[in-house]
mmCIF file with all atom_site columns, C-alpha atoms in Angstrom:
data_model
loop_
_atom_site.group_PDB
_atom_site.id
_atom_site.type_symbol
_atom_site.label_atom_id
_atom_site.label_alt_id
_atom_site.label_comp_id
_atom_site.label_asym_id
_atom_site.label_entity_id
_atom_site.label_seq_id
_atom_site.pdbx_PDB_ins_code
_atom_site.Cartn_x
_atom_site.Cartn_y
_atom_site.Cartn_z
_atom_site.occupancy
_atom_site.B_iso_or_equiv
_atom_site.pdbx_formal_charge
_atom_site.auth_seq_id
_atom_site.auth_comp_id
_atom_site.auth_asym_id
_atom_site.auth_atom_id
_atom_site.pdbx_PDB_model_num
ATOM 1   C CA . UNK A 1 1   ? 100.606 109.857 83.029  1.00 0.00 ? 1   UNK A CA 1
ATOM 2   C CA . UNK A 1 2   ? 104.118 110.084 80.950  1.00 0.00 ? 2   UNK A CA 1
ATOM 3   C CA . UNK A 1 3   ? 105.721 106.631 82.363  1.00 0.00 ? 3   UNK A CA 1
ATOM 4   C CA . UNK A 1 4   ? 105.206 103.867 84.194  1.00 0.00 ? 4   UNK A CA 1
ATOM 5   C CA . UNK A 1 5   ? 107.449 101.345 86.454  1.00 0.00 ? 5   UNK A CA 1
ATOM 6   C CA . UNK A 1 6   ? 107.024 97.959  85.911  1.00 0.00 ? 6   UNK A CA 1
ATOM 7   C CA . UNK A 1 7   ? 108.090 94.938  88.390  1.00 0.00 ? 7   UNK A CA 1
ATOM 8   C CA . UNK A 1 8   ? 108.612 91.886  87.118  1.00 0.00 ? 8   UNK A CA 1
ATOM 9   C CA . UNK A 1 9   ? 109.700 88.675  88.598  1.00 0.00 ? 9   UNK A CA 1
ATOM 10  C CA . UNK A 1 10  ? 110.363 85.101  86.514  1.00 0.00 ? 10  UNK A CA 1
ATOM 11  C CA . UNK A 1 11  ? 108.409 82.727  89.382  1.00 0.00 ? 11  UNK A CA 1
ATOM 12  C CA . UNK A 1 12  ? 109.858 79.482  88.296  1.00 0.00 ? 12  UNK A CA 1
ATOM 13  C CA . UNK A 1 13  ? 113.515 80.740  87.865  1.00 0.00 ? 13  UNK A CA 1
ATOM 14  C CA . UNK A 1 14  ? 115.788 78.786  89.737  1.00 0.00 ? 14  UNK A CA 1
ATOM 15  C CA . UNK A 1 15  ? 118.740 79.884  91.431  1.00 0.00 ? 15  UNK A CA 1
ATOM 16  C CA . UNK A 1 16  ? 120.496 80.468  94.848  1.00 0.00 ? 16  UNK A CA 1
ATOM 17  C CA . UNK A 1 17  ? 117.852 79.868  97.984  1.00 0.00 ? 17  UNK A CA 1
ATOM 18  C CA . UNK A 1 18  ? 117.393 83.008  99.672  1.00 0.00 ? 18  UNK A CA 1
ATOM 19  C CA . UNK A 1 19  ? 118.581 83.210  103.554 1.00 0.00 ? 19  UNK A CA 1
ATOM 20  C CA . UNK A 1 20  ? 116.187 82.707  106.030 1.00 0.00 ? 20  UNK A CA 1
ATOM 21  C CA . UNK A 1 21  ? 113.440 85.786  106.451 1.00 0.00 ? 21  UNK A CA 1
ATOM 22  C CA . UNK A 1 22  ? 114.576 87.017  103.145 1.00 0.00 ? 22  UNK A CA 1
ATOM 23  C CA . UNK A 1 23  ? 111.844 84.851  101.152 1.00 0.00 ? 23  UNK A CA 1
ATOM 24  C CA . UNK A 1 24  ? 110.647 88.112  99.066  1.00 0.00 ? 24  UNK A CA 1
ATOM 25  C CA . UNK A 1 25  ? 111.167 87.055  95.213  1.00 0.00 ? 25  UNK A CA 1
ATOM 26  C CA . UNK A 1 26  ? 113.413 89.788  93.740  1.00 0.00 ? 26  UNK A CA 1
ATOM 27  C CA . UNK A 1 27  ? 112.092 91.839  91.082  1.00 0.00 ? 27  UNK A CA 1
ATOM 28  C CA . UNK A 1 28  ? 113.511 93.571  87.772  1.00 0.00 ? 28  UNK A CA 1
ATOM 29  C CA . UNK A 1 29  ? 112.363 96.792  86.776  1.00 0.00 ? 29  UNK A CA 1
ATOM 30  C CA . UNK A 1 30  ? 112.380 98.718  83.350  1.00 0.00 ? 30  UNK A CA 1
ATOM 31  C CA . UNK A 1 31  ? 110.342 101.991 82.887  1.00 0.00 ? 31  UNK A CA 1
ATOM 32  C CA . UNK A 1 32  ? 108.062 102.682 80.001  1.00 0.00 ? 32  UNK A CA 1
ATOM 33  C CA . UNK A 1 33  ? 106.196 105.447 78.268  1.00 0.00 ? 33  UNK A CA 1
ATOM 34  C CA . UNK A 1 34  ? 102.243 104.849 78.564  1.00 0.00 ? 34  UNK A CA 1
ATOM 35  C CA . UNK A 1 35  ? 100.304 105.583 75.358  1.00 0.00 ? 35  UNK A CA 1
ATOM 36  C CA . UNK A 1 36  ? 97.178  107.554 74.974  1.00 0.00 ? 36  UNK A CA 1
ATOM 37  C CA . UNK A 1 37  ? 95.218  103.432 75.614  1.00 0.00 ? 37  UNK A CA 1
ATOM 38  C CA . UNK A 1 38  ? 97.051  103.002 79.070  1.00 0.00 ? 38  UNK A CA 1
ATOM 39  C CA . UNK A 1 39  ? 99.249  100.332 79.977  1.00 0.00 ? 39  UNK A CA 1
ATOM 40  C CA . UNK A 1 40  ? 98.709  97.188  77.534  1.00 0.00 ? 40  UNK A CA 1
ATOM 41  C CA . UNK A 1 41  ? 100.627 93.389  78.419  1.00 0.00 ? 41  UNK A CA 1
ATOM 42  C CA . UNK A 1 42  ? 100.981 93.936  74.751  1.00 0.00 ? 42  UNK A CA 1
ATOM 43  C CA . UNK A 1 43  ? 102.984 97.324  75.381  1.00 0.00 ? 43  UNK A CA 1
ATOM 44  C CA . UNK A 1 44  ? 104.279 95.981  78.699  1.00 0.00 ? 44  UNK A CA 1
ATOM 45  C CA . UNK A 1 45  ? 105.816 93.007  76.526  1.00 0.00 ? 45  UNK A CA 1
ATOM 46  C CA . UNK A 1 46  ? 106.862 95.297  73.892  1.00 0.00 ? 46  UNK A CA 1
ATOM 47  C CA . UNK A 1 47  ? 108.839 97.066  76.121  1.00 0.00 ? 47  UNK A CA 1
ATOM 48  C CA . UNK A 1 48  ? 110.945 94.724  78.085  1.00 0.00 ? 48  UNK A CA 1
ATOM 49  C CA . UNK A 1 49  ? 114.212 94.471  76.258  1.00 0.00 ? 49  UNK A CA 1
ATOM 50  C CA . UNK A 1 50  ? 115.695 92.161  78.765  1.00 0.00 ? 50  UNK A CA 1
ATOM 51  C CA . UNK A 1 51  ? 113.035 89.382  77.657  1.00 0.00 ? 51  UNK A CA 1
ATOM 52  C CA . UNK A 1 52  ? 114.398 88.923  74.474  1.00 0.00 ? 52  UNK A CA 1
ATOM 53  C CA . UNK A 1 53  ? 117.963 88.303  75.524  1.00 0.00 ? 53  UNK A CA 1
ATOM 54  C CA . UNK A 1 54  ? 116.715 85.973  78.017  1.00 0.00 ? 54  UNK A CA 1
ATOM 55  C CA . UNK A 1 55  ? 114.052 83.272  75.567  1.00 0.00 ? 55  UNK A CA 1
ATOM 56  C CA . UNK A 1 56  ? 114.686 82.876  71.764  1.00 0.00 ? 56  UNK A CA 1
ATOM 57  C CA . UNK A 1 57  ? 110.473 83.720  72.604  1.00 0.00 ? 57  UNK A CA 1
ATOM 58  C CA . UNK A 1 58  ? 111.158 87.018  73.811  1.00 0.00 ? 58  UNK A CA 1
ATOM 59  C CA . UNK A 1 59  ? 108.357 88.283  76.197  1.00 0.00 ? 59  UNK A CA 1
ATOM 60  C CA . UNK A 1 60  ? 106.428 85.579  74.331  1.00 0.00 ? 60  UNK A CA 1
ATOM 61  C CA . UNK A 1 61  ? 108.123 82.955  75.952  1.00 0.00 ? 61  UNK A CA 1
ATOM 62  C CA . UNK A 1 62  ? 106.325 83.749  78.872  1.00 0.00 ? 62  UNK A CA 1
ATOM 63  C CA . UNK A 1 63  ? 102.603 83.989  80.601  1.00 0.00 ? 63  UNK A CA 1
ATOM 64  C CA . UNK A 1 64  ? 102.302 86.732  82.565  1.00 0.00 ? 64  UNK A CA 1
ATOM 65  C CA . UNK A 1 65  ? 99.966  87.482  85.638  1.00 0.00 ? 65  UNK A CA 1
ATOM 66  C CA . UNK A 1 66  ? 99.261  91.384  86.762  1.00 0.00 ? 66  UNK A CA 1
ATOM 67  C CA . UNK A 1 67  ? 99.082  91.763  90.464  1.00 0.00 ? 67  UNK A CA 1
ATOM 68  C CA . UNK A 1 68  ? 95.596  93.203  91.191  1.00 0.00 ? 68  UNK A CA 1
ATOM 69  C CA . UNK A 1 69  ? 95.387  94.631  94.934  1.00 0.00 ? 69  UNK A CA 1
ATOM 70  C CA . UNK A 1 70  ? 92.608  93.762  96.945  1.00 0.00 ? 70  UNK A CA 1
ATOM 71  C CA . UNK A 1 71  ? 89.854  95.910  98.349  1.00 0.00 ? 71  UNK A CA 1
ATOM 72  C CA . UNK A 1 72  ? 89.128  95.684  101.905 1.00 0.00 ? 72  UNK A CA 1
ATOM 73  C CA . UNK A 1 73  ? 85.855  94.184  102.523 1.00 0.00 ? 73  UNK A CA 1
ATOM 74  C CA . UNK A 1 74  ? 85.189  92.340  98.941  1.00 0.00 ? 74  UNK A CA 1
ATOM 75  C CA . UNK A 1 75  ? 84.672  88.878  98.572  1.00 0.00 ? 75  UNK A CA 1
ATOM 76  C CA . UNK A 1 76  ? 88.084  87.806  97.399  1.00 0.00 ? 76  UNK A CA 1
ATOM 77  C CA . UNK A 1 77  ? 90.190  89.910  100.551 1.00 0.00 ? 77  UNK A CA 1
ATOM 78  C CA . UNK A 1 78  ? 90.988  88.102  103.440 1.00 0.00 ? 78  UNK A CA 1
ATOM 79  C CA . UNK A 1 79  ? 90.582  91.241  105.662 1.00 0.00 ? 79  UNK A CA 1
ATOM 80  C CA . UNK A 1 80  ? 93.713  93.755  106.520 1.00 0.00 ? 80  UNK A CA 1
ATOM 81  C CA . UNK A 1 81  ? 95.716  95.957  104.247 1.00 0.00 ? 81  UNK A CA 1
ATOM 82  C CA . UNK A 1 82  ? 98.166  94.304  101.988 1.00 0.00 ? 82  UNK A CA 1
ATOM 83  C CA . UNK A 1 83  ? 96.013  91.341  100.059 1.00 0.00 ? 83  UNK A CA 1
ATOM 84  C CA . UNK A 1 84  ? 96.437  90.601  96.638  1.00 0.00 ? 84  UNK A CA 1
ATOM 85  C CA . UNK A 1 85  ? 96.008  88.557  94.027  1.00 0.00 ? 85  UNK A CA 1
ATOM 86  C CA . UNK A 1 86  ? 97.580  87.489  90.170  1.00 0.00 ? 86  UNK A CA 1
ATOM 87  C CA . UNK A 1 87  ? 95.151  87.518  87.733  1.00 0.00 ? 87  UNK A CA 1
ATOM 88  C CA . UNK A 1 88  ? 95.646  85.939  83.958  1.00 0.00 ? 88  UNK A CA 1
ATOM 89  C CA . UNK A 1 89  ? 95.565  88.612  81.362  1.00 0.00 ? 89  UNK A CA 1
ATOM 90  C CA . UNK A 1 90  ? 93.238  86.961  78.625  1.00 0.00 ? 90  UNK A CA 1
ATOM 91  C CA . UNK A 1 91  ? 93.319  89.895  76.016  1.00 0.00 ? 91  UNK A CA 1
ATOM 92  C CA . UNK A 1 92  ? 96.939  91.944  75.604  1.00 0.00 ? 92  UNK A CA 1
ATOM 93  C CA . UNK A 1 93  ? 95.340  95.178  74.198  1.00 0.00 ? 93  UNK A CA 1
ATOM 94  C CA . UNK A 1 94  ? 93.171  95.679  77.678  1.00 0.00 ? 94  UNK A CA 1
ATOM 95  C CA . UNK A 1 95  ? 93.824  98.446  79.893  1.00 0.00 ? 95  UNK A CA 1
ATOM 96  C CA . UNK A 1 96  ? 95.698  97.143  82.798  1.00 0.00 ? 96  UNK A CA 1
ATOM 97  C CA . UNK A 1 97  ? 95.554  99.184  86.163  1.00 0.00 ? 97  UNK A CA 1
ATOM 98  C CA . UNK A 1 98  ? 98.746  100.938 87.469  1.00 0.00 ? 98  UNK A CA 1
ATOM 99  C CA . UNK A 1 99  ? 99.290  101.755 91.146  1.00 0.00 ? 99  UNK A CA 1
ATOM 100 C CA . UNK A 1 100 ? 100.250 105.247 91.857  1.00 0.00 ? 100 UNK A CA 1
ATOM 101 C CA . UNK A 1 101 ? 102.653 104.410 94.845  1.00 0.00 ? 101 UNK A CA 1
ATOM 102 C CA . UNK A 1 102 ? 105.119 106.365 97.584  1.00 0.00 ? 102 UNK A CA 1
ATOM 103 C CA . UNK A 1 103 ? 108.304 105.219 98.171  1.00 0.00 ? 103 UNK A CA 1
ATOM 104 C CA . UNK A 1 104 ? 107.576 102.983 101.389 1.00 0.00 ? 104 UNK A CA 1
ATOM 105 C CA . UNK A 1 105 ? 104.682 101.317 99.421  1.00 0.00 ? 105 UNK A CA 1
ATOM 106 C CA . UNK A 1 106 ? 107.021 100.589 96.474  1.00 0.00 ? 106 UNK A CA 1
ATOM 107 C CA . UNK A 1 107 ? 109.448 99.222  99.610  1.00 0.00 ? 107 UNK A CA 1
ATOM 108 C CA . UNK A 1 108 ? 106.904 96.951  100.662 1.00 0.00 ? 108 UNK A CA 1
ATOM 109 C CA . UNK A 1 109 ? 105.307 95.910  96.924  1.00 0.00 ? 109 UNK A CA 1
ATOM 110 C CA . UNK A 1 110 ? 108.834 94.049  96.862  1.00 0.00 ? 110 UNK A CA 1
ATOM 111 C CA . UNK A 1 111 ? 109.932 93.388  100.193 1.00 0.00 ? 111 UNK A CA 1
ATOM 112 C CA . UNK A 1 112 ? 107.192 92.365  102.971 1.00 0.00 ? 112 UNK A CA 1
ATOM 113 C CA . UNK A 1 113 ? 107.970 92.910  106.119 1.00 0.00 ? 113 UNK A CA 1
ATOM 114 C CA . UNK A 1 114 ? 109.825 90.926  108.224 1.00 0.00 ? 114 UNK A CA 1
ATOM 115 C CA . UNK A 1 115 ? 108.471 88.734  111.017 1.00 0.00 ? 115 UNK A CA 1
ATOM 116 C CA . UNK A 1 116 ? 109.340 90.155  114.229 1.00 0.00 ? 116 UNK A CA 1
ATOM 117 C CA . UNK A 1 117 ? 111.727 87.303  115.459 1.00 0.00 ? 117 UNK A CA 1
ATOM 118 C CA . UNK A 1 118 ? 113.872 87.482  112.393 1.00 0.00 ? 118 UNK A CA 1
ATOM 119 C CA . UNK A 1 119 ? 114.941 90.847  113.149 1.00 0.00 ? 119 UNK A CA 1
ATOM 120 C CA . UNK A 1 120 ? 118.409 90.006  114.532 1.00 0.00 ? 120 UNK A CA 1
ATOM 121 C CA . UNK A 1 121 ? 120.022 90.234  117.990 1.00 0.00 ? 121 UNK A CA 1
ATOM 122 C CA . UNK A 1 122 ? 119.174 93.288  120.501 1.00 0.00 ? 122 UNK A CA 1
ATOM 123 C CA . UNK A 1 123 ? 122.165 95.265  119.228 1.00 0.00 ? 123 UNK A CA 1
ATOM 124 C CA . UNK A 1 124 ? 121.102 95.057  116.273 1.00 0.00 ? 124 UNK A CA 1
ATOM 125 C CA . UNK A 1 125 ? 117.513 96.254  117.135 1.00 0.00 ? 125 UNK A CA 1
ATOM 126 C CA . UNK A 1 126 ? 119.195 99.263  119.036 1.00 0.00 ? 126 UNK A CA 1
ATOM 127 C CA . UNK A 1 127 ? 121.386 100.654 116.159 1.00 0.00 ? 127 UNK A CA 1
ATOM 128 C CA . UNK A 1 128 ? 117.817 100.249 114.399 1.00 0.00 ? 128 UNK A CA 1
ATOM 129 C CA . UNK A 1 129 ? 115.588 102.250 116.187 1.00 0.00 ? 129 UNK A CA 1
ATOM 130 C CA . UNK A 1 130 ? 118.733 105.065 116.894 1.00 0.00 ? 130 UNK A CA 1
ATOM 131 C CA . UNK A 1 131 ? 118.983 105.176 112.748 1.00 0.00 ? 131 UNK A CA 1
ATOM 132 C CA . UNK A 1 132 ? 115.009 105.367 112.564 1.00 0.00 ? 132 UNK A CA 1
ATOM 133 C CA . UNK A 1 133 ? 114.895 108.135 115.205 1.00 0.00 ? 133 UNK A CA 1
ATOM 134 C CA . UNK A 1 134 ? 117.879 110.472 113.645 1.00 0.00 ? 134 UNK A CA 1
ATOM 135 C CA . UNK A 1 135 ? 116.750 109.907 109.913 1.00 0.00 ? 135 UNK A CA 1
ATOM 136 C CA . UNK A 1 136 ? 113.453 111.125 111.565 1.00 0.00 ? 136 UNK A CA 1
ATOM 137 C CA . UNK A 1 137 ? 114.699 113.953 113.321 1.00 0.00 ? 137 UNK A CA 1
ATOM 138 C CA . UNK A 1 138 ? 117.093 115.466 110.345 1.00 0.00 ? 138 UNK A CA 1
ATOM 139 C CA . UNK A 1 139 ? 113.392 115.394 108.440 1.00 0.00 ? 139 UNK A CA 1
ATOM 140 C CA . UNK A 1 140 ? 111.863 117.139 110.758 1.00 0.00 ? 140 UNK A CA 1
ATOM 141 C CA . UNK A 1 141 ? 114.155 119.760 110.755 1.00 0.00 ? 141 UNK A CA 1
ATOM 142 C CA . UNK A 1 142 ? 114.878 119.454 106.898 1.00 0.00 ? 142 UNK A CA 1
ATOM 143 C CA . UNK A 1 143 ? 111.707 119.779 106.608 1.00 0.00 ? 143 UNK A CA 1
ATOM 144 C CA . UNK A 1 144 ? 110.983 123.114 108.946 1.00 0.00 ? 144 UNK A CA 1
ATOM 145 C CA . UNK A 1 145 ? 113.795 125.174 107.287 1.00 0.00 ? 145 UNK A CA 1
ATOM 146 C CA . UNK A 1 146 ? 112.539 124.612 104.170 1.00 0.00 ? 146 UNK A CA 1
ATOM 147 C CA . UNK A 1 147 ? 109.069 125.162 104.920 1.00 0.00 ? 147 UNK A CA 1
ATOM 148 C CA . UNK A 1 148 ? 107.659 122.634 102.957 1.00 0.00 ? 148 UNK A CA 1
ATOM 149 C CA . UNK A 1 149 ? 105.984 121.014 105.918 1.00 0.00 ? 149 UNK A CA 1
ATOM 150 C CA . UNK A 1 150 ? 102.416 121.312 104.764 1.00 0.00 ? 150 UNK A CA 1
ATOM 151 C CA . UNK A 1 151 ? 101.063 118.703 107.487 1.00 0.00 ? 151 UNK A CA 1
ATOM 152 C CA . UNK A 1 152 ? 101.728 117.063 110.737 1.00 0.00 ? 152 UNK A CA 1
ATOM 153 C CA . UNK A 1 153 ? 100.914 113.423 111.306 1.00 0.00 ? 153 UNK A CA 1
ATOM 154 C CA . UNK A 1 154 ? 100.449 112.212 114.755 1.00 0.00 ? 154 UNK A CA 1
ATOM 155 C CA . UNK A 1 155 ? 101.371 108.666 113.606 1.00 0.00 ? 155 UNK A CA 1
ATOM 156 C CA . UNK A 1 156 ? 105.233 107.701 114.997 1.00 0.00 ? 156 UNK A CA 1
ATOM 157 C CA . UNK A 1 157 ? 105.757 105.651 111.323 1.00 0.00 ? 157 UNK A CA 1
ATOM 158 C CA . UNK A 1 158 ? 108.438 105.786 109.916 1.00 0.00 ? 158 UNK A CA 1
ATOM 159 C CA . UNK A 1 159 ? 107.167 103.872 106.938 1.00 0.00 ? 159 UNK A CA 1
ATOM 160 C CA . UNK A 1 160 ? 104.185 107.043 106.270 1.00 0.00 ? 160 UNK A CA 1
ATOM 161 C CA . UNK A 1 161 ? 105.052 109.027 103.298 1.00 0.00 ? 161 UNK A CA 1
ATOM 162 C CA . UNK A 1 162 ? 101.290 109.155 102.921 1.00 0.00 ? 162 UNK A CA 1
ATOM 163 C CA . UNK A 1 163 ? 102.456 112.926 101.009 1.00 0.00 ? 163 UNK A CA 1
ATOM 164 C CA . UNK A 1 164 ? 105.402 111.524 99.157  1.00 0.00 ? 164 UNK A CA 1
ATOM 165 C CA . UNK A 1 165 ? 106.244 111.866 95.685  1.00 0.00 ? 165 UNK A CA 1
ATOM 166 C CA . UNK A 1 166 ? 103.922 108.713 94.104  1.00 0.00 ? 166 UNK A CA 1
ATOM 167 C CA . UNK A 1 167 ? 105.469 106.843 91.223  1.00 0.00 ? 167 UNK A CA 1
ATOM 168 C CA . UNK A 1 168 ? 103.287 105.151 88.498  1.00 0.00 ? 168 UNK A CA 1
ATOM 169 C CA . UNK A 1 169 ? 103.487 101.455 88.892  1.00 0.00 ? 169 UNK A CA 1
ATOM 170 C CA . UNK A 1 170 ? 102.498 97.912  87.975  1.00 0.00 ? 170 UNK A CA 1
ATOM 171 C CA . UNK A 1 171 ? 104.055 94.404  88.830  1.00 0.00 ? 171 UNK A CA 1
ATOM 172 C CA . UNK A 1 172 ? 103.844 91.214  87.022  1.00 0.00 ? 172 UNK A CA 1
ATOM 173 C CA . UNK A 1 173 ? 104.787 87.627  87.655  1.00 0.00 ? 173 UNK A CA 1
ATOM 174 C CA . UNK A 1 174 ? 106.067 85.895  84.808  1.00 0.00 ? 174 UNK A CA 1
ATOM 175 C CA . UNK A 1 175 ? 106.116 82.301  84.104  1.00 0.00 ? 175 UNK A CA 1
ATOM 176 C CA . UNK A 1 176 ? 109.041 80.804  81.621  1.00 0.00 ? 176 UNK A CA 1
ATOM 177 C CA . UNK A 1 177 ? 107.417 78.437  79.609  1.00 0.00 ? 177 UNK A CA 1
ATOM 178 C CA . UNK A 1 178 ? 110.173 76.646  78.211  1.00 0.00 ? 178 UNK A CA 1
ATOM 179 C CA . UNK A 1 179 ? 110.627 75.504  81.880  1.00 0.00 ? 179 UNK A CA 1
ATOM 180 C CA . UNK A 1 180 ? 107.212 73.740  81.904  1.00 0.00 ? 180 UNK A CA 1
ATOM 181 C CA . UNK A 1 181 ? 107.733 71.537  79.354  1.00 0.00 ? 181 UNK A CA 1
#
C-alpha cells in the first residue's frame, strides 16, 4: 500500500464562523508510510507532527474518532450514497480501514456539496456550467490524442472519475481535550 493520506479535523476548535453554505469543517492533512499491520491510531498518532506543536499532550491530548462509511442497505445507513458515521477507536494497535479514493471523492470527503440555492446569482451559474463544459471538452480531446481513453461513460458528470488515479485515505475527527475541561 506504500502511504496513506490522513484528514484530520480538531471538532471543538474555535475560530472564525464560516460564511454561509460553506459549513464543511476544514481539514489538515499529513501523509504517512503504512507498516506491514496497516494503519494503527497508534501509528496515525505517531505520525502527526503538527499535534505536538499544538498540546504539551501531543496526539495524546486528543480522542480521536475514524470516519467509517456506511453501506447501503445496513442497519445503521439512512439510505443514499454518502452516510457515515465516527466511531471511537477503543484499542490503538487495531487495523483501521483506509478508503482508496479518486480525486472527486476526496473533493467531496471534505467539502459536501452545496445546496442548490446557495449557488450564487445566474451569472455566476453561467460562467459555471461554460467552465464545466470546456474543462470537459479539452479532456475529451486530451484524452483522444493520447489514446488513453480506455472507456466511455454515458453519464454527463463532471464529478465521475470512476477510472481516476485512487489515493489511499482515512479521516479522523479529533477532539482537544484540554478544551473539555
Amino acid at each position: 500500500m506504500g502511504e496513506v493520506l490522513v484528514l484530520y479535523h480538531i471538532s471543538n476548535e474555535f475560530g472564525p464562523t464560516p460564511p454561509p453554505g460553506h459549513a464543511a469543517p476544514s481539514y489538515n492533512a499529513y501523509r504517512m508510510p503504512v507498516g506491514p499491520g496497516g494503519v494503527t491510531l497508534a501509528s496515525a498518532k505517531s505520525g502527526c507532527a503538527a499535534l505536538r506543536m499544538l498540546s504539551p499532550d501531543g496526539a495524546d491530548g486528543y480522542h480521536w474518532r475514524v470516519r467509517i462509511d456506511e453501506r447501503p442497505g445496513t442497519s445503521h445507513s439512512s439510505g443514499g450514497g454518502g452516510t457515515y458515521s465516527w466511531w471511537d477507536v477503543q484499542d490503538e494497535r487495531a487495523r483501521l480501514p483506509v478508503k482508496e479514493a479518486t480525486p472527486g471523492q476526496l473533493r467531496r470527503l471534505v467539502a459536501p456539496p452545496r445546496r442548490r440555492d446557495e449557488e450564487g446569482d445566474a451569472v455566476t451559474q453561467e460562467v459555471t456550467k461554460a467552465a464545466k463544459g470546456a474543462m470537459k471538452y479539452m479532456s475529451k480531446a486530451a484524452n483522444m490524442v493520447a489514446g488513453s481513453s480506455g472507456h466511455h461513460s454515458s453519464r454527463d458528470d463532471d464529478d465521475d472519475d470512476e477510472y481516476g488515479p485512487r489515493t489511499s485515505v482515512i479521516v479522523f475527527k479529533l477532539v482537544d481535550l484540554s478544551r473539555c475541561r
